[in-house]
Tab-separated table of N, CA and C in Angstrom:
chain	number	residue	atom	x	y	z
I	1	UNK	N	104.886	57.066	142.257
I	1	UNK	CA	105.199	55.717	142.150
I	1	UNK	C	103.566	54.982	141.618
I	2	UNK	N	102.436	55.501	142.307
I	2	UNK	CA	100.968	55.342	141.825
I	2	UNK	C	100.806	55.242	139.990
I	3	UNK	N	101.273	56.300	139.487
I	3	UNK	CA	101.106	56.776	138.563
I	3	UNK	C	101.462	55.698	137.498
I	4	UNK	N	103.060	55.332	138.285
I	4	UNK	CA	103.934	54.072	137.386
I	4	UNK	C	103.395	53.027	137.208
I	5	UNK	N	102.824	52.316	138.493
I	5	UNK	CA	102.196	51.178	138.873
I	5	UNK	C	100.901	51.193	137.876
I	6	UNK	N	100.100	52.437	137.289
I	6	UNK	CA	98.808	52.147	136.884
I	6	UNK	C	99.422	52.061	135.674
I	7	UNK	N	100.447	52.676	134.919
I	7	UNK	CA	100.986	52.606	133.712
I	7	UNK	C	101.223	50.759	133.342
I	8	UNK	N	101.758	50.084	134.184
I	8	UNK	CA	102.199	48.840	134.101
I	8	UNK	C	101.180	47.851	132.877
I	9	UNK	N	100.149	47.888	133.492
I	9	UNK	CA	99.187	46.974	132.776
I	9	UNK	C	99.027	47.420	131.167
I	10	UNK	N	99.210	48.772	130.858
I	10	UNK	CA	99.051	49.068	129.493
I	10	UNK	C	100.788	48.837	128.739
I	11	UNK	N	101.622	48.910	129.690
I	11	UNK	CA	103.169	48.825	128.954
I	11	UNK	C	103.035	47.171	128.872
I	12	UNK	N	102.276	46.197	129.700
I	12	UNK	CA	101.892	44.626	129.464
I	12	UNK	C	101.470	44.559	128.561
I	13	UNK	N	100.493	45.254	127.818
I	13	UNK	CA	99.750	44.657	126.693
I	13	UNK	C	100.706	45.229	125.315
I	14	UNK	N	101.637	45.935	125.509
I	14	UNK	CA	102.572	46.801	124.392
I	14	UNK	C	103.302	45.317	124.451
I	15	UNK	N	103.847	44.650	125.184
I	15	UNK	CA	104.675	43.201	124.762
I	15	UNK	C	104.113	42.359	124.148
I	16	UNK	N	102.701	42.495	124.210
I	16	UNK	CA	101.808	41.312	123.541
I	16	UNK	C	101.497	41.900	121.953
I	17	UNK	N	101.842	43.382	121.533
I	17	UNK	CA	101.647	43.373	120.112
I	17	UNK	C	102.656	42.738	119.447
I	18	UNK	N	101.693	42.709	117.689
I	18	UNK	CA	102.324	42.132	116.853
I	18	UNK	C	103.239	42.853	116.040
I	19	UNK	N	103.565	43.980	116.476
I	19	UNK	CA	104.381	45.513	115.941
I	19	UNK	C	105.795	45.377	116.647
I	20	UNK	N	106.732	44.593	116.281
I	20	UNK	CA	108.087	44.576	117.290
I	20	UNK	C	108.514	45.953	117.350
I	21	UNK	N	108.282	47.046	116.415
I	21	UNK	CA	108.846	48.545	117.177
I	21	UNK	C	107.754	48.797	118.662
I	22	UNK	N	106.387	48.145	118.470
I	22	UNK	CA	105.762	48.477	119.751
I	22	UNK	C	106.197	47.758	120.642
I	23	UNK	N	106.495	46.643	120.702
I	23	UNK	CA	107.225	45.825	121.843
I	23	UNK	C	108.345	46.510	122.128
I	24	UNK	N	109.283	46.430	121.123
I	24	UNK	CA	110.198	47.475	122.005
I	24	UNK	C	109.813	48.499	122.746
I	25	UNK	N	109.221	49.555	121.956
I	25	UNK	CA	108.913	50.791	122.518
I	25	UNK	C	108.126	50.324	124.260
I	26	UNK	N	107.705	49.302	124.622
I	26	UNK	CA	106.888	48.757	125.708
I	26	UNK	C	108.617	48.573	126.715
I	27	UNK	N	109.055	47.866	125.798
I	27	UNK	CA	110.536	47.233	126.615
I	27	UNK	C	111.275	48.313	127.191
I	28	UNK	N	111.487	49.836	126.539
I	28	UNK	CA	112.069	50.510	126.877
I	28	UNK	C	111.814	51.360	127.943
I	29	UNK	N	109.838	51.543	127.618
I	29	UNK	CA	109.454	52.087	129.127
I	29	UNK	C	109.589	51.291	130.307
I	30	UNK	N	109.176	50.312	129.876
I	30	UNK	CA	109.562	49.423	131.501
I	30	UNK	C	111.167	49.525	131.644
I	31	UNK	N	112.313	49.687	130.710
I	31	UNK	CA	113.529	49.660	131.454
I	31	UNK	C	113.642	51.239	132.300
I	32	UNK	N	112.852	52.374	131.530
I	32	UNK	CA	112.986	53.715	132.198
I	32	UNK	C	112.065	53.692	133.595
I	33	UNK	N	111.307	52.978	133.794
I	33	UNK	CA	109.960	52.558	134.719
I	33	UNK	C	111.263	52.355	135.675
I	34	UNK	N	112.025	51.047	135.709
I	34	UNK	CA	112.756	50.568	136.548
I	34	UNK	C	113.752	51.641	137.232
I	35	UNK	N	114.279	52.197	135.813
I	35	UNK	CA	115.668	53.098	136.255
I	35	UNK	C	114.922	54.133	137.354
I	36	UNK	N	113.819	54.961	136.788
I	36	UNK	CA	113.687	56.177	137.620
I	36	UNK	C	112.687	55.741	138.873
I	37	UNK	N	111.999	54.791	139.252
I	37	UNK	CA	110.784	54.387	139.905
I	37	UNK	C	111.274	53.432	140.935
I	38	UNK	N	111.926	52.526	140.022
I	38	UNK	CA	112.468	51.317	140.788
I	38	UNK	C	111.684	50.292	141.187
I	39	UNK	N	111.657	48.812	141.674
I	39	UNK	CA	110.936	47.792	141.567
I	39	UNK	C	109.410	47.852	142.310
I	40	UNK	N	109.080	48.663	143.287
I	40	UNK	CA	107.980	48.538	144.045
I	40	UNK	C	106.868	48.521	142.765
I	41	UNK	N	107.015	48.940	141.532
I	41	UNK	CA	105.739	49.440	140.923
I	41	UNK	C	105.570	47.530	140.096
I	42	UNK	N	106.584	46.677	140.242
I	42	UNK	CA	106.244	45.701	139.291
I	42	UNK	C	106.535	44.442	140.459
I	43	UNK	N	105.684	44.519	141.804
I	43	UNK	CA	106.345	43.281	142.690
I	43	UNK	C	104.977	42.399	142.023
I	44	UNK	N	104.967	41.262	142.456
I	44	UNK	CA	104.199	40.172	142.321
I	44	UNK	C	103.717	39.813	140.516
I	45	UNK	N	102.759	39.894	140.431
I	45	UNK	CA	102.219	38.940	139.185
I	45	UNK	C	102.526	40.118	138.027
I	46	UNK	N	102.616	41.222	138.118
I	46	UNK	CA	103.249	42.063	137.129
I	46	UNK	C	104.508	41.786	136.847
I	47	UNK	N	105.597	41.677	137.578
I	47	UNK	CA	107.037	40.882	137.899
I	47	UNK	C	106.860	39.634	136.751
I	48	UNK	N	106.408	38.641	137.121
I	48	UNK	CA	106.185	37.375	136.407
I	48	UNK	C	105.787	37.767	135.031
I	49	UNK	N	104.821	38.634	134.947
I	49	UNK	CA	104.370	38.512	133.234
I	49	UNK	C	105.021	39.582	132.726
I	50	UNK	N	106.467	40.457	133.165
I	50	UNK	CA	107.231	40.681	132.384
I	50	UNK	C	108.377	39.804	132.125
I	51	UNK	N	108.612	38.999	133.342
I	51	UNK	CA	109.855	38.027	132.870
I	51	UNK	C	108.908	36.969	131.917
I	52	UNK	N	107.989	36.689	131.746
I	52	UNK	CA	107.304	35.435	130.824
I	52	UNK	C	107.298	36.357	129.387
I	53	UNK	N	107.004	37.530	129.224
I	53	UNK	CA	106.990	38.197	128.043
I	53	UNK	C	108.508	38.579	127.699
I	54	UNK	N	109.412	38.741	128.219
I	54	UNK	CA	110.395	39.096	127.839
I	54	UNK	C	111.063	37.619	127.422
I	55	UNK	N	110.767	36.442	128.085
I	55	UNK	CA	111.343	34.963	127.838
I	55	UNK	C	110.743	34.809	126.450
I	56	UNK	N	109.193	35.225	126.169
I	56	UNK	CA	108.888	35.032	124.748
I	56	UNK	C	109.374	35.511	123.856
I	57	UNK	N	109.663	36.879	123.777
I	57	UNK	CA	110.442	37.467	123.037
I	57	UNK	C	112.216	37.320	122.782
I	58	UNK	N	112.644	36.707	123.926
I	58	UNK	CA	114.044	36.122	123.473
I	58	UNK	C	114.011	34.949	122.646
I	59	UNK	N	112.970	33.965	123.055
I	59	UNK	CA	113.024	32.984	122.425
I	59	UNK	C	112.423	33.005	120.795
I	60	UNK	N	111.617	34.107	120.541
I	60	UNK	CA	111.315	34.450	119.119
I	60	UNK	C	109.556	33.644	119.430
I	61	UNK	N	109.361	33.783	120.298
I	61	UNK	CA	107.810	33.173	120.130
I	61	UNK	C	106.550	34.416	120.820
I	62	UNK	N	107.120	35.498	120.124
I	62	UNK	CA	106.135	36.289	120.964
I	62	UNK	C	105.106	37.075	119.603
I	63	UNK	N	103.881	37.799	120.530
I	63	UNK	CA	103.125	38.382	119.094
I	63	UNK	C	103.645	38.455	118.084
I	64	UNK	N	104.898	39.373	118.346
I	64	UNK	CA	105.309	40.258	117.109
I	64	UNK	C	106.342	38.863	116.367
I	65	UNK	N	106.820	38.210	116.596
I	65	UNK	CA	107.078	36.821	115.909
I	65	UNK	C	106.531	35.974	114.820
I	66	UNK	N	104.810	36.159	115.527
I	66	UNK	CA	104.147	35.493	114.741
I	66	UNK	C	104.003	35.614	113.274
I	67	UNK	N	103.524	34.817	112.278
I	67	UNK	CA	102.846	35.009	110.866
I	67	UNK	C	103.902	35.298	109.988
I	68	UNK	N	105.245	35.400	110.490
I	68	UNK	CA	106.575	35.705	109.345
I	68	UNK	C	106.168	34.738	108.403
I	69	UNK	N	106.301	33.323	108.741
I	69	UNK	CA	106.367	32.318	107.692
I	69	UNK	C	105.027	32.473	106.753
I	70	UNK	N	103.954	32.320	106.854
I	70	UNK	CA	103.132	32.714	106.076
I	70	UNK	C	103.091	33.681	105.358
I	71	UNK	N	103.959	35.178	105.515
I	71	UNK	CA	104.112	36.191	104.830
I	71	UNK	C	104.602	36.016	103.424
I	72	UNK	N	103.735	35.559	102.161
I	72	UNK	CA	104.627	35.180	101.240
I	72	UNK	C	105.211	36.812	99.972
I	73	UNK	N	104.991	38.105	100.952
I	73	UNK	CA	105.493	38.966	99.927
I	73	UNK	C	106.978	39.556	100.376
I	74	UNK	N	107.426	38.854	101.203
I	74	UNK	CA	108.909	38.517	101.814
I	74	UNK	C	109.325	39.717	102.600
I	75	UNK	N	108.365	40.384	102.970
I	75	UNK	CA	108.304	41.727	104.190
I	75	UNK	C	109.043	41.477	105.355
I	76	UNK	N	109.120	40.519	105.945
I	76	UNK	CA	109.725	39.781	106.827
I	76	UNK	C	111.217	39.725	107.021
I	77	UNK	N	111.767	39.774	105.769
I	77	UNK	CA	113.319	39.459	105.510
I	77	UNK	C	114.065	40.715	104.939
I	78	UNK	N	112.973	41.443	105.150
I	78	UNK	CA	113.903	43.221	104.545
I	78	UNK	C	114.620	43.719	105.531
I	79	UNK	N	115.572	44.481	105.296
I	79	UNK	CA	116.671	45.403	106.183
I	79	UNK	C	115.698	46.105	107.569
I	80	UNK	N	114.165	46.458	107.068
I	80	UNK	CA	113.367	46.968	108.223
I	80	UNK	C	113.193	46.292	109.219
I	81	UNK	N	113.038	44.732	108.683
I	81	UNK	CA	112.522	44.117	109.834
I	81	UNK	C	113.910	43.545	110.540
I	82	UNK	N	115.093	43.164	110.009
I	82	UNK	CA	116.105	43.260	110.312
I	82	UNK	C	116.574	43.970	111.545
I	83	UNK	N	116.107	45.314	111.400
I	83	UNK	CA	116.556	46.557	112.348
I	83	UNK	C	115.724	46.487	113.349
I	84	UNK	N	114.337	46.163	113.181
I	84	UNK	CA	113.398	45.977	113.958
I	84	UNK	C	113.384	44.880	115.403
I	85	UNK	N	113.855	43.919	114.610
I	85	UNK	CA	114.346	42.493	115.316
I	85	UNK	C	115.671	43.206	116.440
I	86	UNK	N	116.244	43.832	115.567
I	86	UNK	CA	117.605	43.979	116.516
I	86	UNK	C	117.481	45.084	117.926
I	87	UNK	N	116.447	46.214	117.338
I	87	UNK	CA	115.934	47.206	118.509
I	87	UNK	C	115.284	46.193	119.710
I	88	UNK	N	114.118	45.219	119.413
I	88	UNK	CA	113.842	44.405	120.130
I	88	UNK	C	114.682	44.092	121.195
I	89	UNK	N	115.367	42.981	120.466
I	89	UNK	CA	116.724	42.267	121.052
I	89	UNK	C	117.303	43.341	122.292
I	90	UNK	N	117.854	44.324	121.647
I	90	UNK	CA	118.482	45.317	122.024
I	90	UNK	C	117.511	45.699	123.629
I	91	UNK	N	116.483	45.951	123.454
I	91	UNK	CA	115.678	46.454	124.556
I	91	UNK	C	115.102	45.540	125.444
I	92	UNK	N	114.979	44.353	125.229
I	92	UNK	CA	114.839	43.026	125.992
I	92	UNK	C	116.156	43.007	126.803
I	93	UNK	N	117.507	43.065	126.454
I	93	UNK	CA	118.879	42.863	127.214
I	93	UNK	C	118.846	44.103	127.885
I	94	UNK	N	118.902	45.314	127.938
I	94	UNK	CA	118.674	46.603	128.388
I	94	UNK	C	117.728	46.261	129.841
I	95	UNK	N	116.298	45.976	129.321
I	95	UNK	CA	115.294	45.668	130.653
I	95	UNK	C	116.380	44.822	131.308
I	96	UNK	N	116.577	43.299	131.172
I	96	UNK	CA	116.760	42.719	131.943
I	96	UNK	C	118.238	43.095	133.140
I	97	UNK	N	119.231	43.815	132.280
I	97	UNK	CA	120.081	44.858	132.963
I	97	UNK	C	119.719	45.453	134.094
I	98	UNK	N	118.740	46.106	133.571
I	98	UNK	CA	117.677	47.234	134.597
I	98	UNK	C	116.972	46.290	135.798
I	99	UNK	N	116.349	45.190	135.299
I	99	UNK	CA	115.772	44.521	136.331
I	99	UNK	C	116.525	44.354	137.023
I	100	UNK	N	117.573	43.371	136.909
I	100	UNK	CA	118.931	42.920	137.609
I	100	UNK	C	119.395	44.048	138.594
I	101	UNK	N	119.474	44.949	137.989
I	101	UNK	CA	119.861	46.315	139.037
I	101	UNK	C	118.833	46.421	139.887
I	102	UNK	N	117.790	46.673	139.703
I	102	UNK	CA	116.643	47.229	140.589
I	102	UNK	C	116.048	46.227	141.524
I	103	UNK	N	116.271	45.053	140.994
I	103	UNK	CA	115.703	43.419	141.831
I	103	UNK	C	117.010	43.351	143.029
I	104	UNK	N	118.106	43.293	142.575
I	104	UNK	CA	118.900	42.680	143.260
I	104	UNK	C	119.185	41.086	143.243
I	105	UNK	N	119.966	40.609	143.873
I	105	UNK	CA	120.422	39.005	143.808
I	105	UNK	C	118.784	38.281	144.086
I	106	UNK	N	118.700	38.162	145.326
I	106	UNK	CA	117.710	37.315	145.484
I	106	UNK	C	116.476	37.516	144.730
I	107	UNK	N	115.681	38.723	144.649
I	107	UNK	CA	114.520	38.857	143.745
I	107	UNK	C	114.925	38.282	142.303
I	108	UNK	N	115.674	38.725	141.568
I	108	UNK	CA	115.899	38.536	140.189
I	108	UNK	C	115.904	37.318	140.354
I	109	UNK	N	116.640	36.182	140.820
I	109	UNK	CA	116.782	34.952	140.547
I	109	UNK	C	115.470	34.119	140.180
I	110	UNK	N	114.264	34.736	140.519
I	110	UNK	CA	113.028	34.042	140.154
I	110	UNK	C	113.051	34.495	138.622
I	111	UNK	N	113.313	35.801	138.012
I	111	UNK	CA	113.374	36.177	137.062
I	111	UNK	C	114.389	35.300	136.081
I	112	UNK	N	115.315	35.553	136.790
I	112	UNK	CA	116.267	34.476	135.618
I	112	UNK	C	116.062	33.412	135.708
I	113	UNK	N	115.280	32.337	136.524
I	113	UNK	CA	114.860	31.072	135.971
I	113	UNK	C	114.041	31.130	134.876
I	114	UNK	N	113.034	32.079	135.018
I	114	UNK	CA	111.865	32.158	134.090
I	114	UNK	C	112.738	32.544	132.832
I	115	UNK	N	113.511	33.539	132.248
I	115	UNK	CA	113.655	33.831	131.283
I	115	UNK	C	115.059	33.101	130.630
I	116	UNK	N	115.917	32.600	131.885
I	116	UNK	CA	117.114	31.746	131.181
I	116	UNK	C	116.765	30.512	131.415
I	117	UNK	N	116.622	29.901	132.116
I	117	UNK	CA	116.394	28.314	132.288
I	117	UNK	C	115.588	27.827	131.499
I	118	UNK	N	115.654	26.568	130.997
I	118	UNK	CA	114.855	25.662	130.076
I	118	UNK	C	113.726	25.167	131.429
I	119	UNK	N	112.444	25.377	130.953
I	119	UNK	CA	111.680	24.714	131.532
I	119	UNK	C	111.697	23.005	132.050
């Protein structure tokens, strides 16, 4: 559990990566952590940061979504980007499912409010 908690800050950095594959990998790693270790490694501020990061991804406002409008080479419109976006959204949905299961109704209510309810 201690080594899992030590990995959390690095995984949170992955959510801020400008590459969609890297962000999706971080989400998948968080899902595995929750499945195998449980919620204790994410108590407090890390849980809040994770919920905020997932919310940004679902809103299309994460670092991996930035810069697309200024890209004149059409790179963001290709099939590779569509697949990366799909992988990112699937990873976010899988993480929210794992988080809800690990946290239970009471604790997930705060995450739900951050991710699903308008500010």
